[in-house]
Short mmCIF file of C-alpha atoms in Angstrom, two decimals:
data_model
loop_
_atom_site.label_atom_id
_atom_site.label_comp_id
_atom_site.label_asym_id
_atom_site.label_seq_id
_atom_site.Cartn_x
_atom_site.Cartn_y
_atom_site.Cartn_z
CA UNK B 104 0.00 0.00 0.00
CA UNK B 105 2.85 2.24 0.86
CA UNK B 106 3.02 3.01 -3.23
CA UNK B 107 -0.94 4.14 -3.03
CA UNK B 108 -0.22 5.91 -0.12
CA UNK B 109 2.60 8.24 -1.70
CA UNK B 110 0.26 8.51 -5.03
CA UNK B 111 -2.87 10.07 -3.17
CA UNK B 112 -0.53 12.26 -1.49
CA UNK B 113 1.02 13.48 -4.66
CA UNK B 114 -1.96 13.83 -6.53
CA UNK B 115 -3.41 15.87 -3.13
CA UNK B 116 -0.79 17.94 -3.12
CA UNK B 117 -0.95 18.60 -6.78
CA UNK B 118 -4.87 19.58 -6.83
CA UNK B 119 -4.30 22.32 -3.37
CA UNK B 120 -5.24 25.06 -5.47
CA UNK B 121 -8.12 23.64 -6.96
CA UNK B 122 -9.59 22.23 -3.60
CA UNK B 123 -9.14 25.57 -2.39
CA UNK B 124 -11.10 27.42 -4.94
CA UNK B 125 -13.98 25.04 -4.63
CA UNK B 126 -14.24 25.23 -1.12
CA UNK B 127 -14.31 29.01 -1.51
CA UNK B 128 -17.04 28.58 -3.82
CA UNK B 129 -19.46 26.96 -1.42
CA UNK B 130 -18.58 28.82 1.62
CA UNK B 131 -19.42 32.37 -0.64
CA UNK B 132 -22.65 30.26 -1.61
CA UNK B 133 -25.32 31.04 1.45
CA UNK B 134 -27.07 28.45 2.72
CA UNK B 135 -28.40 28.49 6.11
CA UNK B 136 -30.87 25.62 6.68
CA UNK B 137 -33.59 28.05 5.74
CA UNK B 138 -32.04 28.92 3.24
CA UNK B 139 -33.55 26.43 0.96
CA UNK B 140 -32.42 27.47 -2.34
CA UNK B 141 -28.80 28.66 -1.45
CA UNK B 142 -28.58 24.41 0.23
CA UNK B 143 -29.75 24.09 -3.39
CA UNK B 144 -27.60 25.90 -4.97
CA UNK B 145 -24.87 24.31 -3.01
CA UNK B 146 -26.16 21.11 -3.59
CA UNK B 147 -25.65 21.95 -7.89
CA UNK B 148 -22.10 23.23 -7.02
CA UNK B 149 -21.43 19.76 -5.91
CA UNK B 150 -23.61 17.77 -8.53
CA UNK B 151 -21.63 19.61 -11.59
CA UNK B 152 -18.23 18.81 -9.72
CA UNK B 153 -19.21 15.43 -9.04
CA UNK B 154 -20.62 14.51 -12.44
CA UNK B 155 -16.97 16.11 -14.16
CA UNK B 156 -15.38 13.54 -11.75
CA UNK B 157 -17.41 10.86 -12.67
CA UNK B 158 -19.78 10.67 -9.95
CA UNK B 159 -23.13 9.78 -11.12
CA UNK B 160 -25.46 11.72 -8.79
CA UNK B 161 -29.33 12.43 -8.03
CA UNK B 162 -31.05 14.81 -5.95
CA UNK B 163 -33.74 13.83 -3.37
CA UNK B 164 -36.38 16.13 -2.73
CA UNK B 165 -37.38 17.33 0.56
CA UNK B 166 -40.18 19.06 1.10
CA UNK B 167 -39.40 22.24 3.87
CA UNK B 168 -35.39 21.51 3.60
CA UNK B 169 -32.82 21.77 0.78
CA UNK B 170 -32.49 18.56 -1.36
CA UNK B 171 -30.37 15.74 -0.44
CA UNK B 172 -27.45 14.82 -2.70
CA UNK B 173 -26.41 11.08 -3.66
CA UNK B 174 -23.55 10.23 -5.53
CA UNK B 175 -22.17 6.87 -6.57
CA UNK B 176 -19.06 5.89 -7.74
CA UNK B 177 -17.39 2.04 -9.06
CA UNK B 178 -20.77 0.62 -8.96
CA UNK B 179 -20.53 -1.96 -10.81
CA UNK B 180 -17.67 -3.41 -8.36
CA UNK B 181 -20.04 -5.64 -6.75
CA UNK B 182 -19.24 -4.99 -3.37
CA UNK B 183 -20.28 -2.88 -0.08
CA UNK B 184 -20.14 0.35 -0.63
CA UNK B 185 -18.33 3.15 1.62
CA UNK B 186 -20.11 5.76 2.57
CA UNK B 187 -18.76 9.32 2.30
CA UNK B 188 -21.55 11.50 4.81
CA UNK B 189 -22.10 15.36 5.52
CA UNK B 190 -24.57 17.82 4.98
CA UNK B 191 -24.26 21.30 2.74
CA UNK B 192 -26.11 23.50 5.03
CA UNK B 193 -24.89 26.03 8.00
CA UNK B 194 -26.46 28.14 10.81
CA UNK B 195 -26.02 30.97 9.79
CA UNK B 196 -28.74 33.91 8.69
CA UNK B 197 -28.61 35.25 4.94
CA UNK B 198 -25.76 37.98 4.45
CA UNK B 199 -23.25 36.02 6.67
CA UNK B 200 -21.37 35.23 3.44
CA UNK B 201 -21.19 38.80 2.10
CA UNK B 202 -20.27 39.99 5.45
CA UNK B 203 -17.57 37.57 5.97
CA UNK B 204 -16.65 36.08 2.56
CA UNK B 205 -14.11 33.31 2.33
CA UNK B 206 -10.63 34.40 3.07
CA UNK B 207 -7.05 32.95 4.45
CA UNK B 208 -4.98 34.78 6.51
CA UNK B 209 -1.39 35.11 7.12
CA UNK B 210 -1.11 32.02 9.63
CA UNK B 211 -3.10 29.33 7.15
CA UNK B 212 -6.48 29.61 8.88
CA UNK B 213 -9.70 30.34 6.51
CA UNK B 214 -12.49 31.75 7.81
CA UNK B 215 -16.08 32.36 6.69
CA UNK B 216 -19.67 31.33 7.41
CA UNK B 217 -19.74 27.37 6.99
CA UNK B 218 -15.68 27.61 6.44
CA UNK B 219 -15.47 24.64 9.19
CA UNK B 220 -18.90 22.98 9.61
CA UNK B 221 -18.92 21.79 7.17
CA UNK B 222 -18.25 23.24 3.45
CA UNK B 223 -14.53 21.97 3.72
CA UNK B 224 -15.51 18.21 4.49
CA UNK B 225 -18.03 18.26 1.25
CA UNK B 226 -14.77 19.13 -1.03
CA UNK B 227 -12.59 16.47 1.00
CA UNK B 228 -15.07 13.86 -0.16
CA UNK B 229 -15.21 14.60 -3.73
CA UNK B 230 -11.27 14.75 -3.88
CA UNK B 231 -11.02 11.24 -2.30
CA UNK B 232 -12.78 10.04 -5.37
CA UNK B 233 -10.59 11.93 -7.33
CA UNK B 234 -7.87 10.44 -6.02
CA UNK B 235 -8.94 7.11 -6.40
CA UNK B 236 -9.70 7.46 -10.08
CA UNK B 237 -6.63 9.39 -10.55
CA UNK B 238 -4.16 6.25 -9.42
CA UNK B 239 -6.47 3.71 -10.89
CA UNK B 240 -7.76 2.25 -7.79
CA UNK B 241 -11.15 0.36 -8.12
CA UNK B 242 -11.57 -1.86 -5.49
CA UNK B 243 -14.93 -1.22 -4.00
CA UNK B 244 -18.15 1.87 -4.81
CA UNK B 245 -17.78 4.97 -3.09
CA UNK B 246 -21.63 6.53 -2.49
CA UNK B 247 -22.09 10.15 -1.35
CA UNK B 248 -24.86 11.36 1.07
CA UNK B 249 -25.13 15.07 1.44
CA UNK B 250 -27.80 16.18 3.45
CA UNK B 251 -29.48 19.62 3.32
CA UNK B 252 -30.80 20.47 7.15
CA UNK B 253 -28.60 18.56 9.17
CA UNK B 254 -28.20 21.54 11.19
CA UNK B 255 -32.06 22.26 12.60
CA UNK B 256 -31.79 18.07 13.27
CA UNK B 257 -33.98 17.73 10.06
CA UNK B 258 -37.02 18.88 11.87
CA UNK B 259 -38.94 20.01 8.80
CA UNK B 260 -38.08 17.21 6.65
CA UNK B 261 -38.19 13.15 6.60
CA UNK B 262 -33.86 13.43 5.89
CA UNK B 263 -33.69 11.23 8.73
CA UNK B 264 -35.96 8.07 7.20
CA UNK B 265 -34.28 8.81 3.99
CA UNK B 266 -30.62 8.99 4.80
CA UNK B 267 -31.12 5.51 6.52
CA UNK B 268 -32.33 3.93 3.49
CA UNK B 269 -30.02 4.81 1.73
CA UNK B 270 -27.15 4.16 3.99
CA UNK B 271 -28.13 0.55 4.51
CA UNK B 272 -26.27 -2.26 3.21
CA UNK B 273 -23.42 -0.10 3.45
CA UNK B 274 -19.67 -1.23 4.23
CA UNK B 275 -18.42 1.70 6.17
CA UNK B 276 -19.07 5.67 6.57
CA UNK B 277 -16.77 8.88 7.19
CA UNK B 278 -18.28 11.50 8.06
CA UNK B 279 -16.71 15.14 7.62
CA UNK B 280 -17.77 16.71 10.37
CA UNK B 281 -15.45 19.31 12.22
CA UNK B 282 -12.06 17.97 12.85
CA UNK B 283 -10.37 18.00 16.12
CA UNK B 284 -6.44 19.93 16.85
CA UNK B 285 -5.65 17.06 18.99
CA UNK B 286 -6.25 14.74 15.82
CA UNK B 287 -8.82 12.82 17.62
CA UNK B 288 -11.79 11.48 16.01
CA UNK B 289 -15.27 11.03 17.27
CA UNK B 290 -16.28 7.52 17.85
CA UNK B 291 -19.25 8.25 19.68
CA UNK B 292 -22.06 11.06 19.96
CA UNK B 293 -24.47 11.97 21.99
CA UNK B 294 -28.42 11.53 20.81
CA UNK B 295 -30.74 13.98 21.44
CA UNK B 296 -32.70 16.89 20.53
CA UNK B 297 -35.99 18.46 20.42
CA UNK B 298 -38.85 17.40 21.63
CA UNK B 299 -42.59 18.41 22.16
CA UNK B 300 -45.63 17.36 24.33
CA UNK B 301 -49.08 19.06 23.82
CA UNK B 302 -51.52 18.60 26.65
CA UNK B 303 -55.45 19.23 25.87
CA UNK B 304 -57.72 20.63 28.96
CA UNK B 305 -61.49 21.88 28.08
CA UNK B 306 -61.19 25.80 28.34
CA UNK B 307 -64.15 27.47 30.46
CA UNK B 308 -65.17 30.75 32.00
CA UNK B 309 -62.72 30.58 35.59
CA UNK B 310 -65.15 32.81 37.55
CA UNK B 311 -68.74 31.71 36.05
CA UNK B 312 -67.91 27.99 35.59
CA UNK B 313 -64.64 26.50 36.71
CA UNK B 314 -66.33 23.24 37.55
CA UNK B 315 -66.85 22.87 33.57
CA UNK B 316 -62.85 23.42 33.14
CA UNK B 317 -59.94 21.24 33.27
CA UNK B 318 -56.59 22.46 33.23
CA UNK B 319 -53.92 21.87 30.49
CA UNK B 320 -51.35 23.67 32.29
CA UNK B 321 -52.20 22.58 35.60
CA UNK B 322 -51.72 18.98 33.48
CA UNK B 323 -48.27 19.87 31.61
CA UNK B 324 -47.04 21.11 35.29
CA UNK B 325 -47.69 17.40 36.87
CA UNK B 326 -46.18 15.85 33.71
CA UNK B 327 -42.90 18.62 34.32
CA UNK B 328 -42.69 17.46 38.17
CA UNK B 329 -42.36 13.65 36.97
CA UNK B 330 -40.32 13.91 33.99
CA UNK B 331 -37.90 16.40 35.67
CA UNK B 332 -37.66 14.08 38.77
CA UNK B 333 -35.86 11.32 36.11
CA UNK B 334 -32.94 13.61 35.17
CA UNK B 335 -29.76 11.39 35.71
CA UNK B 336 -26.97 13.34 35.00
CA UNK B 337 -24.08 11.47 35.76
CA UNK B 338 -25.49 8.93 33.59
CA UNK B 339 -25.58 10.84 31.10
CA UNK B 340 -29.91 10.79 30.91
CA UNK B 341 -31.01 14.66 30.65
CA UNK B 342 -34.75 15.72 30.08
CA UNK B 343 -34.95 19.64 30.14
CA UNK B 344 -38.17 20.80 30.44
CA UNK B 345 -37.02 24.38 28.95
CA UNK B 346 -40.11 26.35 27.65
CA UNK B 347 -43.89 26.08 28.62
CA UNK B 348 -46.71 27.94 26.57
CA UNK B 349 -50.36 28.18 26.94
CA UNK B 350 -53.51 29.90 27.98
CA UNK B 351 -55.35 32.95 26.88
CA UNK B 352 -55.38 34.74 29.83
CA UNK B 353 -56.14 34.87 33.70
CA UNK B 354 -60.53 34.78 32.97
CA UNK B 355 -59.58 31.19 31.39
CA UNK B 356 -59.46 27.83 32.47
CA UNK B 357 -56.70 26.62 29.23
CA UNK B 358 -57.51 23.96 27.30
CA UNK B 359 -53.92 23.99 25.66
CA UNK B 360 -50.16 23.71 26.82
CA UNK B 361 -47.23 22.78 24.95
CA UNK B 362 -43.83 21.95 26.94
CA UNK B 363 -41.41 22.37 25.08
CA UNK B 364 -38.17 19.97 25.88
CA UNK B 365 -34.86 19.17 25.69
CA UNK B 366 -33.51 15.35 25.58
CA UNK B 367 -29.89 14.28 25.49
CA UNK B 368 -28.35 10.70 26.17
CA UNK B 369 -24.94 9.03 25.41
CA UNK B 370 -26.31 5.87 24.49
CA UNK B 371 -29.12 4.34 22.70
CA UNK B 372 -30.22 2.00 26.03
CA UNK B 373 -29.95 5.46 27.78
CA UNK B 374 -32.39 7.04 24.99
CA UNK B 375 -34.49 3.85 25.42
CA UNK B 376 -35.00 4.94 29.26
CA UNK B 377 -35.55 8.45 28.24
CA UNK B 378 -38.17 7.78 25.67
CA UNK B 379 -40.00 5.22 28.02
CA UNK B 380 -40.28 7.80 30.53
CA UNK B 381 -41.77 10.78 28.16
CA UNK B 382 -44.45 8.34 26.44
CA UNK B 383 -45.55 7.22 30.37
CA UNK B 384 -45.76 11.13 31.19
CA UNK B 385 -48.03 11.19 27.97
CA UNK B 386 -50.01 8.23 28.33
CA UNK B 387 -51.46 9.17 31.47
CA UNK B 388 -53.11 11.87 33.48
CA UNK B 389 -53.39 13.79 36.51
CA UNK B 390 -56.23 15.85 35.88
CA UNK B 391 -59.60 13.99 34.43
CA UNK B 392 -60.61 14.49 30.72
CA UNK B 393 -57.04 15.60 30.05
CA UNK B 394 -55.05 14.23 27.27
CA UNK B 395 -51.34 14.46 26.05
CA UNK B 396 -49.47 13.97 22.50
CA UNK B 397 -45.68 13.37 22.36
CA UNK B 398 -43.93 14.37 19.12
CA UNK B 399 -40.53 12.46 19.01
CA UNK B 400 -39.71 13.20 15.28
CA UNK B 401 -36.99 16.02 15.87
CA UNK B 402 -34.60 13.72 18.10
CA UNK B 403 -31.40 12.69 16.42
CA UNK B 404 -30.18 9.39 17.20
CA UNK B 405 -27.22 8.07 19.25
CA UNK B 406 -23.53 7.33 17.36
CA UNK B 407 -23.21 4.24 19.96
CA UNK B 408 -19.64 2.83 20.19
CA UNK B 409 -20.03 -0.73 18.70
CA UNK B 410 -17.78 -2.88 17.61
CA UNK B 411 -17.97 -2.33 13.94
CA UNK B 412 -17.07 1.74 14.95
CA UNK B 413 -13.96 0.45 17.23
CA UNK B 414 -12.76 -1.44 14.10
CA UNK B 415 -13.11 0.82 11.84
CA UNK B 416 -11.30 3.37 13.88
CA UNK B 417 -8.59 1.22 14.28
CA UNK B 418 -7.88 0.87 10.75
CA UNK B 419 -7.82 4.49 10.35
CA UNK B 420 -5.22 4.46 13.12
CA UNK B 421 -3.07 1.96 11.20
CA UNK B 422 -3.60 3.88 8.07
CA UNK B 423 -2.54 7.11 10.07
CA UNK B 424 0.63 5.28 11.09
CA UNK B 425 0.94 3.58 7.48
CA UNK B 426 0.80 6.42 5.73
CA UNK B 427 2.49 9.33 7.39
CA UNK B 428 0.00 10.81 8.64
CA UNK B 429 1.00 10.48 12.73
CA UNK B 430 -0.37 9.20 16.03
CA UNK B 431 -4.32 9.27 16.36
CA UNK B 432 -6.47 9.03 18.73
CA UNK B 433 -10.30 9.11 19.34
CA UNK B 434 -13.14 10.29 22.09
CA UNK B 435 -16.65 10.52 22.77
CA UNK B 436 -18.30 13.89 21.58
CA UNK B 437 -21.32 15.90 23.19
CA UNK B 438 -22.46 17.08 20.27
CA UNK B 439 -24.95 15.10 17.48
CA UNK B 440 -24.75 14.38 13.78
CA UNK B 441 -25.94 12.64 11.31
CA UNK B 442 -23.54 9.87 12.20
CA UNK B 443 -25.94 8.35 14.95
CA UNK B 444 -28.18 8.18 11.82
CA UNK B 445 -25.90 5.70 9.96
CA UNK B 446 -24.62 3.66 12.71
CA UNK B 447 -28.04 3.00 14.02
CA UNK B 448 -28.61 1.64 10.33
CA UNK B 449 -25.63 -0.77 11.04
CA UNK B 450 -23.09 0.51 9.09
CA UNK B 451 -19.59 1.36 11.39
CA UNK B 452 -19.16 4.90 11.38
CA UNK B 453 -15.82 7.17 12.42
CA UNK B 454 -16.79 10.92 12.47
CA UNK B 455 -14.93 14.25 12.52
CA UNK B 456 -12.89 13.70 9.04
CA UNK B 457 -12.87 17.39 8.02
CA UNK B 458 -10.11 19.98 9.24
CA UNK B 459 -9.56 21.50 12.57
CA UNK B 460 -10.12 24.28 13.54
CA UNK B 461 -12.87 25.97 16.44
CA UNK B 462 -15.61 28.68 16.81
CA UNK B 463 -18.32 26.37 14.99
CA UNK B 464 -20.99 28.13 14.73
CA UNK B 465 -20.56 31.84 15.19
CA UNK B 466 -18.62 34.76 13.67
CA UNK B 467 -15.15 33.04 15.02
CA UNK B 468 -15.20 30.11 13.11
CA UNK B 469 -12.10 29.15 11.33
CA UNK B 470 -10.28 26.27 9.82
CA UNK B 471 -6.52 25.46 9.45
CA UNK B 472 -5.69 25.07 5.49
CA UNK B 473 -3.21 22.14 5.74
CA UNK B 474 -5.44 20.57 7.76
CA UNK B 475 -7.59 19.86 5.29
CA UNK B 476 -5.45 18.78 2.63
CA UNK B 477 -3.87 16.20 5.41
CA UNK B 478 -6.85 14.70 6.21
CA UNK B 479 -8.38 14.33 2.63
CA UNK B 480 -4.49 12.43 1.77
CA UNK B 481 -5.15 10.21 5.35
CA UNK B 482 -9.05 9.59 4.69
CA UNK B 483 -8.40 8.80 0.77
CA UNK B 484 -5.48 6.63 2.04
CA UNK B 485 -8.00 4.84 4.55
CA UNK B 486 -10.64 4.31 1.69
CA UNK B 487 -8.44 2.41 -0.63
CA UNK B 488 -6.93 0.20 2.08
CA UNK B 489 -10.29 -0.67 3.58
CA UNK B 490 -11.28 -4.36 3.24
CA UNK B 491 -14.22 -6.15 3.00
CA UNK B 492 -13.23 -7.74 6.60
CA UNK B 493 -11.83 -5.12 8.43
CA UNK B 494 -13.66 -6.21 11.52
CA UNK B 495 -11.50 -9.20 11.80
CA UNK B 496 -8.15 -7.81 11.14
#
């Protein structure tokens, strides 16, 4: 492999300025996940680049949310495909790009809205390909999924059901999700997100006939008491009960209430335990004639650390070593992604391929430049030594 190894790099090396351009390209290119025809627009960016390369590539529509983007590569190989993952959209609100445009400054560190998470880690996947094709290597497919909302968790949009189907059968993923200085990568993420319960009272008159009314708020506050008396922290089990609306006014017995919550966990069995607990809360009721509906839709799954992600990690480690690239290491991250997506679809998963860099999501944000053309070399390098039975090696 060692004569791979030095071809990606040289052909890396030899496409910088190229790489560069694109990924100035899409960070200039607006597309907050609101933004549903700058993800779009993005999303085309990619599609012409990958088709030049190649790629054969379809868009998925999504209604509320910018289009999804697959690409496939080598298909007619036969085998598993790796999966290259990320999604094309940012945070930020429309005019972040003209106020900040792409730039690189005198110490190698880009900056612009998107310029780490994750417009970089789109280009890095393409260029794998690229390099591939460029030494002759055809040993397995390569398939792209690009999602377009990633960053409001997909809450408008069935992304989620549809990045699972088409992730199945799959051999392995990287994801290029914000690197790490300390060159570890995630092997694990939290689950989590979003998540709503509506109680329904009957409204009535509170001074001529509270005897007719029952409560919805005086319902959602029993349901906050129980579910807020689960929280185990140390465990890593949180259920944040952060915003409560409802009622007309004071004259009004309410026959509405949303409660509005947060949900993390750092494990599926932990989600399990957090889910059983919010469908009991809405199953059941405190006040008479009161009813509750849970909406679980906007909660990202869990990245658990299975075997299949250990494995693949530790090739990349051996490929790291292999090929150059240095000493590795990897961690458990707070944060969620769409990686929990494709490892609960049992396909191993090692996230954080793109550049380092920090300030993800505000003004700060930057990315180091030879970062990302060192982890494109070491993730193309890992790629064309993967085999079918890593898990064993």
């Amino acid at each position: 492999m060692e004569r791979i190894y030095e071809q990606i790099r040289q052909y890396i090396d030899g496409q910088r300025q190229p790489m560069l351009l694109l990924w100035e390209e899409l960070v200039n290119t607006e597309s907050g996940s609101r933004q549903i025809e700058g993800v779009n627009q993005v999303c085309g960016i990619l599609r012409r680049e990958m088709e030049a390369a190649g790629i054969q590539t379809r868009t998925i529509h999504m209604e509320n949310a910018g289009d999804m983007l697959v690409g496939a590569w080598n298909m007619a190989s036969g085998k598993a495909p790796l999966l290259l993952i990320g999604h094309m959209d940012t945070v930020f609100k429309e005019g972040a790009a003209k106020e900040r445009p792409f730039r690189v400054d005198e110490e190698g560190l880009a900056h612009g809205p998107g310029i780490l998470d994750m417009k970089p880690g789109l280009v890095m996947a393409l260029y794998i390909v690229k390099a591939l094709a460029a030494i002759g290597w055809r040993e397995r497919p390569i398939k792209f999924i690009f999602a377009g909302d990633e960053e409001n968790l997909h809450m408008f949009s069935n992304t989620k059901e549809v990045f699972a189907q088409e992730a199945a059968g799959a051999l392995a993923a990287f994801n290029f999700e914000t690197g790490y200085q300390n060159n570890h990568f995630v092997v694990g993420r939290n689950g989590g997100g979003p998540v709503r319960i509506t109680v329904y009272g009957v409204a009535a008159h509170s001074g001529l006939a509270p005897e007719k009314g029952r409560s919805a708020i005086l319902e959602a506050a029993h349901k906050i008491v129980e579910i807020e008396a689960q929280n185990d922290i140390p465990r890593g089990r949180l259920i944040n009960c952060g915003m409560v609306s409802g009622g007309i006014g004071e004259n009004t017995i309410p026959d509405s209430c949303v409660i509005r919550i947060g949900v993390r966990f750092k494990s599926m069995a932990v989600g399990k335990e957090i889910f059983d607990i919010l469908r009991k809360a809405a199953d059941h009721s405190t006040v008479p004639d009161t009813a509750a509906e849970l909406d679980l839709s906007c909660v990202m799954q869990c990245m658990d650390t299975t075997d299949g992600v250990k494995a693949l990690f530790a090739h990349l480690k051996r490929t790291a070593a292999d090929c150059g690239f240095g000493e590795i290491g990897c961690f458990h991250s707070d944060s969620l992604s769409d990686s929990g997506i494709t490892v609960a679809a049992g396909v191993p998963t090692v996230c954080g391929m793109g550049p380092w860099g920090e300030g993800n999501h505000t003004p700060r944000e930057y990315a180091n430049v030879e970062s990302f053309y060192q982890r494109c070399v070491l993730a193309a390098c890992a790629a064309a030594s993967l085999r079918d039975d890593f898990m064993k090696e």
